[in-house]
Coordinates of C-alpha atoms in Angstrom, one line a residue:
M1 CA -55.5 46.7 124.8
K2 CA -57.2 49.6 124.3
E3 CA -56.1 52.5 127.6
M4 CA -60.1 53.7 128.3
S5 CA -63.6 54.4 127.2
T6 CA -63.1 57.6 128.0
T7 CA -62.0 60.5 125.8
L8 CA -60.0 63.6 126.6
G9 CA -63.0 65.9 128.2
G10 CA -64.3 62.6 130.5
Q11 CA -67.5 62.6 129.4
Q12 CA -68.5 58.7 129.7
P13 CA -66.5 57.1 133.2
R14 CA -63.0 55.2 133.0
K15 CA -63.9 51.0 132.7
H16 CA -59.9 50.4 133.6
Y17 CA -56.7 52.5 134.0
G18 CA -53.2 51.7 132.7
I19 CA -52.3 49.5 130.4
T20 CA -54.1 46.0 131.9
S21 CA -57.0 45.8 133.5
S22 CA -56.4 46.0 137.9
I23 CA -56.0 43.2 140.1
S24 CA -58.4 43.8 142.8
L25 CA -61.7 46.6 142.7
A26 CA -61.9 45.9 146.4
F27 CA -63.1 48.7 148.8
P28 CA -61.3 49.2 152.0
R29 CA -62.1 47.9 155.0
E30 CA -62.6 49.8 158.3
I31 CA -58.9 48.6 159.4
D32 CA -57.9 49.5 156.3
H33 CA -58.6 53.6 157.3
I34 CA -57.1 53.0 160.3
Y35 CA -53.9 51.1 159.0
T36 CA -54.0 54.3 156.6
Q37 CA -54.5 56.9 159.4
K38 CA -51.4 55.3 161.6
L39 CA -49.2 55.7 158.3
T40 CA -50.0 59.4 158.2
E41 CA -49.1 59.4 162.1
A42 CA -45.7 57.8 161.1
I43 CA -44.7 60.1 158.5
E44 CA -45.8 62.9 160.1
P45 CA -42.9 64.3 162.0
F46 CA -40.3 63.5 159.3
G47 CA -41.4 66.8 157.8
V48 CA -43.4 65.1 155.0
F49 CA -46.4 67.8 155.4
E50 CA -46.4 71.6 154.9
G51 CA -47.6 73.9 156.8
E52 CA -50.4 76.7 155.4
D53 CA -48.1 79.2 156.5
E54 CA -45.0 77.6 154.4
L55 CA -47.3 76.9 151.5
N56 CA -48.7 80.6 152.0
H57 CA -44.8 81.5 151.3
R58 CA -44.5 79.4 148.7
L59 CA -47.3 80.7 146.4
A60 CA -46.5 84.0 147.3
V61 CA -42.8 83.2 145.6
L62 CA -44.2 81.7 142.9
G63 CA -46.5 85.1 142.3
K64 CA -43.7 86.9 142.3
L65 CA -41.6 85.3 140.1
N66 CA -44.4 84.9 137.8
S67 CA -44.4 88.7 137.7
F68 CA -40.4 88.5 137.7
V69 CA -40.9 87.0 134.6
K70 CA -43.7 88.8 132.6
E71 CA -41.7 92.0 133.4
W72 CA -38.3 90.3 131.9
I73 CA -40.2 89.4 128.3
A74 CA -42.4 92.8 128.2
E75 CA -38.8 94.7 128.8
I76 CA -36.6 92.2 126.4
S77 CA -39.8 92.2 123.3
E78 CA -39.6 96.8 124.1
S79 CA -35.6 95.9 123.5
K80 CA -36.6 94.0 120.0
N81 CA -38.5 96.7 119.2
L82 CA -42.1 95.5 119.0
P83 CA -45.4 97.7 118.8
P84 CA -46.2 98.7 122.3
S85 CA -50.2 97.3 121.5
A86 CA -47.6 93.6 121.4
V87 CA -45.8 94.7 124.2
A88 CA -48.6 95.0 126.4
N89 CA -50.2 91.0 125.2
V90 CA -46.9 88.9 124.7
G91 CA -47.4 86.5 127.7
G92 CA -45.5 84.7 129.6
K93 CA -46.1 82.7 132.8
V94 CA -44.4 80.4 135.0
F95 CA -45.4 76.2 135.2
T96 CA -44.8 74.5 137.9
F97 CA -43.8 70.4 138.0
G98 CA -41.9 67.8 139.9
S99 CA -43.2 67.0 143.4
Y100 CA -44.7 70.8 143.7
R101 CA -46.6 70.3 140.9
L102 CA -48.4 66.4 142.4
G103 CA -49.1 67.7 145.6
V104 CA -46.4 65.8 147.5
H105 CA -43.1 68.5 148.1
T106 CA -41.8 67.8 151.7
K107 CA -41.2 70.9 154.1
G108 CA -38.0 72.8 152.4
A109 CA -38.0 71.0 149.1
D110 CA -37.2 73.0 146.8
I111 CA -39.7 73.7 143.3
D112 CA -39.1 72.7 139.9
A113 CA -40.3 75.3 137.8
L114 CA -40.4 76.0 133.6
C115 CA -40.4 79.8 132.8
V116 CA -42.6 80.0 129.0
A117 CA -42.0 82.6 127.3
P118 CA -43.2 83.7 123.4
R119 CA -41.2 82.7 120.3
H120 CA -39.4 85.8 119.7
I121 CA -37.4 85.3 123.6
E122 CA -34.3 83.7 122.9
R123 CA -32.6 81.2 125.0
T124 CA -29.4 83.3 125.1
D125 CA -31.9 86.0 126.5
F126 CA -32.9 84.0 129.7
F127 CA -29.4 83.1 130.4
S128 CA -27.7 86.3 129.9
S129 CA -30.4 89.2 130.6
F130 CA -32.8 87.0 132.6
F131 CA -29.8 86.1 134.8
E132 CA -28.3 89.4 135.2
K133 CA -32.0 90.6 136.6
L134 CA -31.8 87.8 138.7
K135 CA -28.3 88.7 140.1
R136 CA -29.6 92.3 141.0
H137 CA -33.0 91.2 142.8
D138 CA -32.3 91.7 146.8
E139 CA -34.4 87.9 147.4
I140 CA -32.4 85.8 145.1
K141 CA -29.1 83.8 146.5
D142 CA -27.0 81.3 145.2
L143 CA -27.4 81.9 141.8
R144 CA -25.7 80.0 139.1
A145 CA -26.6 79.0 135.6
V146 CA -26.2 75.9 134.4
E147 CA -26.5 76.6 130.5
D148 CA -24.6 73.4 129.4
A149 CA -27.1 70.5 130.7
F150 CA -28.9 68.2 129.0
V151 CA -31.8 70.2 130.4
P152 CA -30.5 73.9 131.0
V153 CA -31.7 75.4 134.2
I154 CA -31.4 78.5 136.3
K155 CA -30.6 77.6 140.0
F156 CA -31.5 80.3 142.9
K157 CA -32.7 80.7 146.0
F158 CA -35.8 82.9 146.6
D159 CA -36.9 84.3 149.6
G160 CA -35.1 80.9 151.0
I161 CA -36.9 79.1 148.7
E162 CA -35.0 76.7 146.5
I163 CA -35.8 76.8 142.8
D164 CA -34.5 75.4 139.6
L165 CA -35.8 77.4 136.5
L166 CA -36.2 75.7 132.9
F167 CA -36.8 77.9 130.5
A168 CA -38.8 77.4 127.0
R169 CA -40.1 79.1 123.7
L170 CA -44.2 79.1 123.1
S171 CA -46.6 81.4 122.0
I172 CA -49.4 80.1 124.4
P173 CA -52.1 81.8 126.2
D174 CA -51.9 81.8 129.9
N175 CA -54.5 79.2 130.6
L176 CA -53.2 77.1 127.9
D177 CA -53.3 73.5 129.2
L178 CA -49.8 71.8 128.3
R179 CA -51.2 68.6 127.8
G180 CA -51.8 68.9 124.3
D181 CA -49.1 67.2 121.6
S182 CA -49.7 69.8 119.5
L183 CA -47.6 72.0 121.3
L184 CA -44.4 70.9 120.3
R185 CA -44.8 71.2 116.9
N186 CA -41.5 72.9 115.6
L187 CA -40.0 73.3 118.9
D188 CA -36.6 73.0 119.6
I189 CA -35.2 69.9 121.5
R190 CA -34.0 71.7 124.3
C191 CA -38.0 73.3 124.8
I192 CA -39.5 69.9 124.7
R193 CA -37.2 68.7 127.1
S194 CA -37.9 71.5 129.5
L195 CA -41.7 71.4 128.9
N196 CA -41.5 67.3 129.3
G197 CA -41.2 67.8 132.9
C198 CA -44.5 69.8 133.3
R199 CA -46.3 67.6 130.8
V200 CA -45.3 64.1 132.2
T201 CA -46.8 65.5 135.9
D202 CA -49.8 66.5 134.3
E203 CA -50.4 63.2 132.9
I204 CA -49.0 61.0 135.7
L205 CA -52.0 63.3 137.6
Y206 CA -54.4 62.3 134.5
L207 CA -54.0 58.8 134.7
V208 CA -54.9 57.5 138.6
P209 CA -57.6 57.1 140.1
N210 CA -57.8 59.0 142.9
K211 CA -55.2 61.6 143.6
E212 CA -55.7 61.7 147.4
N213 CA -55.0 58.5 148.0
F214 CA -52.3 58.7 145.3
R215 CA -50.3 61.7 146.7
L216 CA -50.4 59.9 150.4
T217 CA -49.1 56.4 149.6
L218 CA -46.0 58.7 147.4
R219 CA -45.6 60.5 150.0
A220 CA -45.0 57.4 152.5
I221 CA -42.6 55.7 149.0
K222 CA -40.6 58.7 148.7
L223 CA -39.4 59.6 152.6
W224 CA -38.8 55.4 152.3
A225 CA -36.9 55.5 149.4
K226 CA -34.7 58.1 150.9
R227 CA -34.3 57.0 154.8
R228 CA -33.2 53.3 152.9
G229 CA -30.6 55.1 150.4
I230 CA -32.3 54.3 147.3
Y231 CA -33.2 58.0 146.2
S232 CA -31.4 59.5 143.7
N233 CA -31.7 59.5 140.0
M234 CA -27.9 60.8 138.9
L235 CA -26.5 58.4 141.0
G236 CA -28.6 55.2 139.4
F237 CA -31.3 55.2 141.4
L238 CA -34.5 56.8 141.2
G239 CA -35.7 60.0 141.5
G240 CA -39.0 61.5 142.6
V241 CA -40.7 61.2 139.0
S242 CA -40.1 57.4 138.4
W243 CA -41.0 57.2 142.1
A244 CA -44.2 58.6 141.1
M245 CA -45.0 56.2 137.9
L246 CA -44.4 53.4 139.9
V247 CA -46.8 54.5 142.6
A248 CA -49.5 55.3 140.1
R249 CA -48.9 51.7 138.9
T250 CA -49.9 50.8 141.5
C251 CA -52.9 53.2 142.3
Q252 CA -54.4 51.6 138.4
L253 CA -53.7 48.2 139.9
Y254 CA -55.7 48.7 143.1
P255 CA -57.4 51.9 142.2
N256 CA -60.3 51.9 144.9
A257 CA -57.1 51.0 147.7
V258 CA -56.3 53.5 150.4
A259 CA -52.5 54.5 151.0
A260 CA -52.0 52.0 153.7
T261 CA -53.1 48.9 151.5
L262 CA -51.2 50.8 148.1
V263 CA -48.1 50.9 150.3
H264 CA -48.3 47.0 150.9
K265 CA -49.3 46.3 147.5
F266 CA -46.7 48.7 146.3
F267 CA -44.2 45.9 147.4
L268 CA -45.7 42.9 146.0
V269 CA -46.7 44.4 142.8
F270 CA -42.4 45.8 141.9
S271 CA -40.6 42.9 144.7
K272 CA -41.9 40.5 141.6
W273 CA -41.7 42.3 138.6
E274 CA -39.6 41.0 135.8
W275 CA -37.1 43.7 134.8
P276 CA -36.3 44.6 132.1
N277 CA -39.8 44.5 130.9
P278 CA -41.5 48.3 131.4
V279 CA -43.4 49.7 133.6
L280 CA -46.5 51.9 131.5
L281 CA -49.0 54.3 132.8
K282 CA -50.9 54.1 129.0
Q283 CA -50.2 52.8 125.5
P284 CA -47.4 54.5 123.5
E285 CA -49.0 57.0 121.5
D286 CA -47.6 58.1 118.2
S287 CA -48.1 61.9 117.3
N288 CA -46.2 61.8 114.0
L289 CA -44.0 64.7 115.1
N290 CA -40.9 62.4 114.4
L291 CA -39.4 63.0 117.7
P292 CA -37.5 60.1 119.2
V293 CA -39.1 57.9 121.6
W294 CA -38.1 54.6 124.1
D295 CA -38.8 51.4 122.0
P296 CA -36.1 48.7 121.9
R297 CA -37.7 47.0 119.6
V298 CA -36.3 50.4 116.8
N299 CA -33.4 51.1 119.2
P300 CA -30.8 49.0 120.2
S301 CA -29.1 51.3 122.9
D302 CA -32.9 51.1 124.9
R303 CA -32.2 47.3 124.9
Y304 CA -29.7 47.7 127.2
H305 CA -31.8 49.4 130.1
L306 CA -32.0 47.1 132.8
M307 CA -35.6 49.4 135.0
P308 CA -37.3 51.0 132.2
I309 CA -40.2 52.7 133.8
I310 CA -41.7 55.0 130.9
T311 CA -42.7 58.5 130.9
P312 CA -46.3 58.6 130.2
A313 CA -46.2 61.8 127.9
Y314 CA -44.6 62.1 124.1
P315 CA -42.4 61.8 123.6
Q316 CA -41.9 58.3 125.5
Q317 CA -38.9 58.4 127.7
N318 CA -36.8 55.8 129.9
S319 CA -36.4 57.9 133.3
T320 CA -34.3 55.7 134.8
Y321 CA -31.4 55.0 132.0
N322 CA -29.1 55.9 135.2
V323 CA -29.7 52.3 136.8
S324 CA -26.7 49.9 136.6
T325 CA -26.7 46.2 137.7
S326 CA -25.6 47.1 141.2
T327 CA -28.3 49.8 141.8
R328 CA -30.7 47.8 140.7
T329 CA -29.9 44.4 142.5
I330 CA -29.8 46.7 145.5
M331 CA -33.3 48.6 144.7
S332 CA -34.4 45.0 144.1
E333 CA -33.5 43.5 148.1
E334 CA -35.1 46.8 149.6
F335 CA -38.7 45.9 147.1
K336 CA -38.8 42.5 149.0
N337 CA -37.8 44.0 152.6
G338 CA -40.4 46.6 152.3
L339 CA -43.0 43.8 151.6
T340 CA -41.9 41.5 154.3
V341 CA -42.1 44.4 157.0
T342 CA -45.6 46.0 155.7
D343 CA -46.9 41.9 155.8
E344 CA -45.7 42.3 158.9
I345 CA -47.4 45.9 159.9
L346 CA -50.4 44.6 158.3
Q347 CA -50.5 42.0 160.7
G348 CA -50.1 43.8 163.9
K349 CA -47.0 42.3 164.1
A350 CA -44.7 45.7 163.6
D351 CA -45.4 49.5 164.0
W352 CA -44.9 51.7 160.7
S353 CA -42.1 53.1 161.7
K354 CA -39.6 49.6 161.3
L355 CA -40.3 50.7 157.3
F356 CA -38.6 54.0 157.7
E357 CA -35.3 52.4 159.8
P358 CA -32.7 53.3 157.8
P359 CA -30.3 50.9 156.8
N360 CA -26.5 50.8 158.8
F361 CA -24.8 51.4 154.9
F362 CA -21.7 51.2 157.2
Q363 CA -22.0 47.9 158.5
K364 CA -22.8 46.2 155.0
Y365 CA -19.9 45.7 153.6
K366 CA -16.2 44.9 154.6
H367 CA -14.3 47.2 152.0
Y368 CA -15.5 50.6 151.0
I369 CA -14.2 53.4 148.9
V370 CA -14.0 56.8 150.0
L371 CA -14.4 59.5 147.2
T372 CA -13.7 63.0 148.3
A373 CA -14.2 66.0 145.9
S374 CA -11.9 69.3 147.2
A375 CA -12.0 73.3 146.1
S376 CA -10.4 76.4 147.6
T377 CA -13.2 78.3 148.0
E378 CA -16.8 77.7 148.7
E379 CA -18.1 78.7 145.2
N380 CA -16.0 76.5 143.7
H381 CA -16.7 74.0 145.8
L382 CA -20.4 74.2 145.1
E383 CA -19.4 73.8 141.2
W384 CA -17.3 71.3 141.7
I385 CA -18.9 68.8 143.8
G386 CA -22.0 69.4 141.2
L387 CA -20.1 67.6 138.6
V388 CA -18.3 64.7 140.6
E389 CA -21.9 63.8 141.7
S390 CA -23.1 63.5 138.0
K391 CA -20.4 61.2 137.3
I392 CA -20.1 59.0 140.4
R393 CA -22.3 56.0 138.7
V394 CA -19.8 56.3 136.0
L395 CA -17.4 54.7 139.1
V396 CA -19.9 52.5 139.7
G397 CA -20.4 51.2 136.1
N398 CA -16.3 50.5 135.9
L399 CA -15.9 48.3 139.1
E400 CA -18.9 46.6 139.1
R401 CA -17.4 45.6 135.3
N402 CA -14.8 44.4 136.9
E403 CA -14.8 40.4 136.9
Y404 CA -14.2 40.1 140.7
I405 CA -16.7 42.8 141.9
T406 CA -20.0 41.3 142.5
L407 CA -21.7 44.8 143.6
A408 CA -20.7 49.0 144.0
H409 CA -22.8 50.5 146.3
V410 CA -22.9 54.2 146.7
N411 CA -24.2 56.1 149.4
P412 CA -26.4 59.0 148.0
Q413 CA -25.7 61.0 151.3
S414 CA -22.2 63.4 151.0
F415 CA -20.8 64.3 154.2
P416 CA -17.8 67.1 154.9
G417 CA -14.8 66.5 154.9
S418 CA -12.8 66.3 158.3
K419 CA -11.1 68.9 159.3
E420 CA -8.6 66.3 160.9
N421 CA -7.4 64.9 157.5
H422 CA -7.6 68.1 154.9
N423 CA -6.8 71.6 155.2
E424 CA -8.9 74.5 156.9
N425 CA -9.1 76.5 153.9
E426 CA -10.9 73.1 152.0
F427 CA -13.9 72.9 151.3
V428 CA -14.6 69.0 151.3
S429 CA -17.7 66.2 150.3
M430 CA -17.2 63.0 150.8
W431 CA -19.2 59.7 149.4
F432 CA -19.3 56.7 149.8
I433 CA -18.9 53.0 147.7
G434 CA -19.7 49.9 149.5
I435 CA -17.6 47.1 147.0
S436 CA -18.6 43.4 147.5
F437 CA -16.1 41.0 146.3
K438 CA -17.0 37.5 144.3
K439 CA -15.8 34.9 146.9
L440 CA -12.9 33.3 146.3
D441 CA -11.4 29.8 146.9
N442 CA -8.2 29.9 149.3
S443 CA -6.7 28.1 146.9
D444 CA -6.9 31.5 144.3
C445 CA -4.3 33.9 143.7
V446 CA -5.9 36.7 142.9
N447 CA -5.0 41.0 142.9
I448 CA -7.6 42.9 142.3
D449 CA -6.7 45.6 140.1
L450 CA -8.9 49.1 140.5
T451 CA -6.5 50.5 138.9
Y452 CA -8.1 51.8 135.2
D453 CA -11.5 51.6 136.8
I454 CA -10.7 54.6 139.0
Q455 CA -8.3 56.2 136.5
S456 CA -11.4 56.6 133.8
F457 CA -13.7 57.8 135.7
T458 CA -11.1 60.7 137.0
D459 CA -10.0 60.9 133.7
T460 CA -13.9 61.2 132.8
V461 CA -14.4 64.0 135.6
Y462 CA -11.3 66.1 134.5
R463 CA -12.8 66.0 130.9
Q464 CA -16.1 67.2 131.5
A465 CA -14.6 69.7 133.7
S466 CA -12.5 71.4 131.0
N467 CA -14.8 71.1 128.4
I468 CA -16.6 73.6 130.3
N469 CA -13.7 75.7 131.4
M470 CA -15.0 74.4 135.0
L471 CA -11.7 73.2 136.2
K472 CA -9.9 76.0 138.0
D473 CA -7.0 75.0 140.5
G474 CA -7.5 73.5 143.9
M475 CA -10.0 71.4 142.9
T476 CA -9.4 67.8 143.2
I477 CA -9.9 64.3 143.8
E478 CA -8.9 61.7 146.2
A479 CA -10.2 57.8 146.1
T480 CA -9.3 56.2 149.3
H481 CA -9.6 52.7 149.6
V482 CA -10.7 51.7 153.9
K483 CA -11.9 48.3 155.6
K484 CA -14.8 48.8 158.0
K485 CA -13.2 49.0 160.6
Q486 CA -11.3 52.2 159.0
L487 CA -14.6 54.1 158.5
H488 CA -13.9 56.2 162.1
H489 CA -11.8 58.1 160.3
Y490 CA -13.9 59.6 158.1
L491 CA -17.3 59.7 159.8
P492 CA -19.5 60.8 163.4
P493 CA -19.0 57.6 165.4
E494 CA -22.4 57.4 165.7
L495 CA -22.8 56.4 162.1
V496 CA -20.1 53.6 162.3
Q497 CA -20.7 51.7 165.1
R498 CA -21.4 48.2 165.6
K499 CA -25.1 47.4 166.1
K500 CA -25.5 44.2 168.3
K501 CA -25.5 41.4 166.8
S502 CA -28.7 38.9 166.5
L503 CA -28.5 35.2 168.3
G504 CA -28.7 34.5 164.2
E505 CA -26.2 36.9 163.3
I506 CA -23.5 35.4 166.5
N507 CA -24.2 32.1 164.9
R508 CA -23.1 32.6 161.3
S509 CA -20.1 34.4 162.0
S510 CA -19.0 31.7 164.7
N511 CA -19.1 28.9 161.7
G512 CA -15.6 30.4 160.6
G513 CA -12.6 29.3 162.8
G514 CA -9.1 30.8 163.2
S515 CA -7.5 34.2 161.4
K516 CA -9.3 33.8 158.5
R517 CA -13.3 35.8 159.0
C518 CA -16.4 35.8 156.3
S519 CA -16.6 39.2 155.4
L520 CA -20.8 40.6 154.9
D521 CA -20.3 40.3 151.0
G522 CA -19.0 36.2 151.9
S523 CA -15.4 36.9 150.6
Q524 CA -13.4 35.2 152.6
L525 CA -9.6 37.6 153.8
D526 CA -7.7 37.9 157.0
S527 CA -8.1 40.9 158.7
S528 CA -6.2 39.7 162.1
R529 CA -3.0 42.1 160.7
D530 CA -4.7 45.1 159.2
T531 CA -3.6 48.3 159.7
D532 CA -6.1 51.2 161.0
I533 CA -5.3 53.4 159.0
G534 CA -6.4 53.8 155.2
T535 CA -4.9 53.6 152.3
P536 CA -5.6 57.1 150.6
F537 CA -4.3 57.8 147.0
S538 CA -3.9 61.8 146.9
S539 CA -4.1 63.6 143.3
P540 CA -0.8 63.1 142.0
T541 CA 1.2 66.3 140.6
L542 CA 3.3 66.5 137.3
V543 CA 6.3 65.2 138.9
S544 CA 6.1 61.1 139.3
K545 CA 5.3 60.1 142.4
P546 CA 5.2 55.8 143.0
F547 CA 1.5 53.9 142.8
L548 CA 0.6 52.6 146.5
F549 CA -0.1 49.0 146.0
I550 CA -1.7 47.2 149.0
Y551 CA -2.1 43.5 149.2
F552 CA -4.5 41.4 151.6
F553 CA -3.3 37.8 151.6
F554 CA -5.0 35.0 153.6
F555 CA -2.7 35.0 156.1
F556 CA -0.7 38.1 156.1
S557 CA -0.3 41.7 154.8
V558 CA 2.1 43.3 154.1
P559 CA 1.8 46.7 151.7
I560 CA 4.2 46.9 148.5
T561 CA 5.5 50.3 147.1
T562 CA 6.3 49.9 143.2
P563 CA 7.5 53.0 140.9
V564 CA 5.1 53.5 137.9
A565 CA 5.1 55.6 135.8
K566 CA 2.2 58.2 134.8
P567 CA 0.5 59.8 132.0
P568 CA 0.7 63.3 132.4
A569 CA -2.1 64.3 134.9
P570 CA -4.4 67.7 134.5
P571 CA -3.6 70.6 135.9
A572 CA -5.8 70.9 138.7
G573 CA -4.5 67.1 139.8
N574 CA -5.9 63.5 139.4
T575 CA -6.9 60.1 141.6
I576 CA -4.2 57.4 141.7
P577 CA -6.6 54.6 142.1
T578 CA -6.0 51.6 144.3
V579 CA -5.4 48.0 144.1
V580 CA -6.9 45.1 146.3
G581 CA -5.1 42.0 146.4
R582 CA -6.0 38.7 147.7
S583 CA -2.8 36.6 146.2
V584 CA 0.0 35.0 148.4
I585 CA 2.0 36.0 145.4
P586 CA 2.7 39.8 144.7
R587 CA 2.7 41.2 141.1
I588 CA 4.2 44.3 139.5
T589 CA 1.6 46.1 137.7
S590 CA 2.4 48.2 134.6
S591 CA 1.8 52.0 134.0
S592 CA -1.4 53.0 133.4
P593 CA -2.4 53.7 129.6
S594 CA -4.1 56.6 128.1
P595 CA -7.9 57.3 128.5
T596 CA -8.0 55.8 124.9
E597 CA -6.4 52.8 125.8
L598 CA -8.1 52.1 129.1
P599 CA -10.0 48.8 128.9
N600 CA -14.0 48.2 130.1
S601 CA -13.1 45.6 132.6
V602 CA -10.1 43.6 134.3
N603 CA -8.4 41.0 131.8
G604 CA -10.7 41.7 129.2
A605 CA -13.8 39.7 130.8
P606 CA -16.4 42.0 130.8
K607 CA -19.8 41.6 132.7
R608 CA -22.0 43.4 130.6
P609 CA -23.6 40.8 128.1
H610 CA -22.4 41.9 124.3
S611 CA -24.3 44.4 122.2
P612 CA -27.4 42.7 120.3
S613 CA -27.5 42.4 117.1
Q614 CA -30.2 44.4 114.9
E615 CA -31.0 40.9 114.0
D616 CA -32.2 39.9 118.1
P617 CA -35.5 39.6 118.7
P618 CA -36.4 43.0 121.7
K619 CA -37.8 41.8 124.7
R620 CA -41.9 42.2 125.0
H621 CA -44.0 44.6 127.4
K622 CA -45.0 42.0 129.4
D623 CA -46.7 43.8 132.4
T624 CA -49.0 41.4 132.3
E625 CA -47.4 38.6 133.0
V626 CA -45.9 39.9 136.3
L627 CA -49.5 40.5 137.2
S628 CA -50.9 37.1 137.3
S629 CA -49.4 36.1 140.8
L630 CA -50.8 39.3 142.6

């Protein structure tokens, strides 16, 4: 289908936006404007709007940074013996992208920025001389470089504002539009990745029919996603650019609607979306630059993407490749819940505040894994938790491939470690993963062994830390299995207190009998004799210690300790994983295999499908099929 009737110059009005016709061209009614005003009032207390003074402060900081970059480029150019006339005209500029460029940043939010330098400035200059120049600047704090990242970045605070600064080598005038694909010709792949943020942001803004309606809707959806605990690209949920593209697609489908209507339609569209059909804002274009693009017809690995949301700028990429089976399930349920709530709001049965109520994550599951990252200094801790957090999705993937686990739900929020449980000199962060087990009949005798799942995760973290020379004394990981009623040992009471049950919940929970209780995930586990402590698995030393296996029986609970020989551990420690059993007969687990022998699932029964062969037909883009009923 033809994308639009206009050229880039905009001489003719668009017939429609996106790859399909609009669902509705209806204009807003008076009541829609009233609901939009109420929406604005509801989200304002959450700090989603920045005041004029704060906005001016950001502009001043960006102006200083831009001057700083130009000064550095001139210094490097002079040191490389460029003639004075050339030095005076070398150029260079700072571009913004992300939430700030979209106009939806919140109070205290960071700024994503790109330093564009002429081609005679090397990337090594950026991470050496420019880094040192920043270090000497009094207004620069918390400076660190992440040169080995997929998109290399320098992170710092400039006069109190957090900035993530990328780098690209490109000879351009200051007023050049970055949307043109020809800019990418002969560029290094890292420069292309760095430019991609700016190009995608500009393309999104270009492809929405009304920028102000888009911005207010996106502010509301981002707030909702953060409040509901599903805002984190790193952990397998969606990041800012993905939420922006979903909102932009909604705006394309309802081009004349105001924010209150668009929020409701957002949940209507994506609660019915048939994943893994991709979300596209425009037809993918081939610029003949031979860059890799997302295309499941060509790339077999793209067929595994569970929730593809495709960036509109060339080279098109899937912004949600981190999404897992568990995170997609969680987000799909949240879309349905959002539709239910917004239905009530637009019927006058509820206020907008109901949409932004946080879920009670710590009452939702019977079992949790507490993942603890510790370091001996604040600086080491900052590096260490960044690495650990970036790999948590590996652990979630391992857990959800376990044939007895139906869901592994990580809470994106990290929590500081309690001084009661840790050394005062340690710097500690904790993440919590809720676990749902497959419902089993009482006659089943099964041990749920999480040893390999957790061990392979910790191996991955330590291997990565060793490869980038990050691993230092005192950097440890601990995985602790706890039950819901034990969470008060780790968290403040207000986070884990039980909410009053509704009449329906009371009736449902009263159907069981005896000491056997049904957990929230549907599995029947006896908890009448649970002890009120967790099952910690601390980082082992090179001295062999016994693994601790905990078996939860249907009629009784007994801890069993079994000596197991361990493979050599990294110098800074490793994690001893856990076994959660639902068996009347304990079994002895053999020693952990080496990292190269770690299986992908328990008992060789992976839940994910086999890799499709080259002959398997790819899925069609079915953007229109899900829209027919909306």
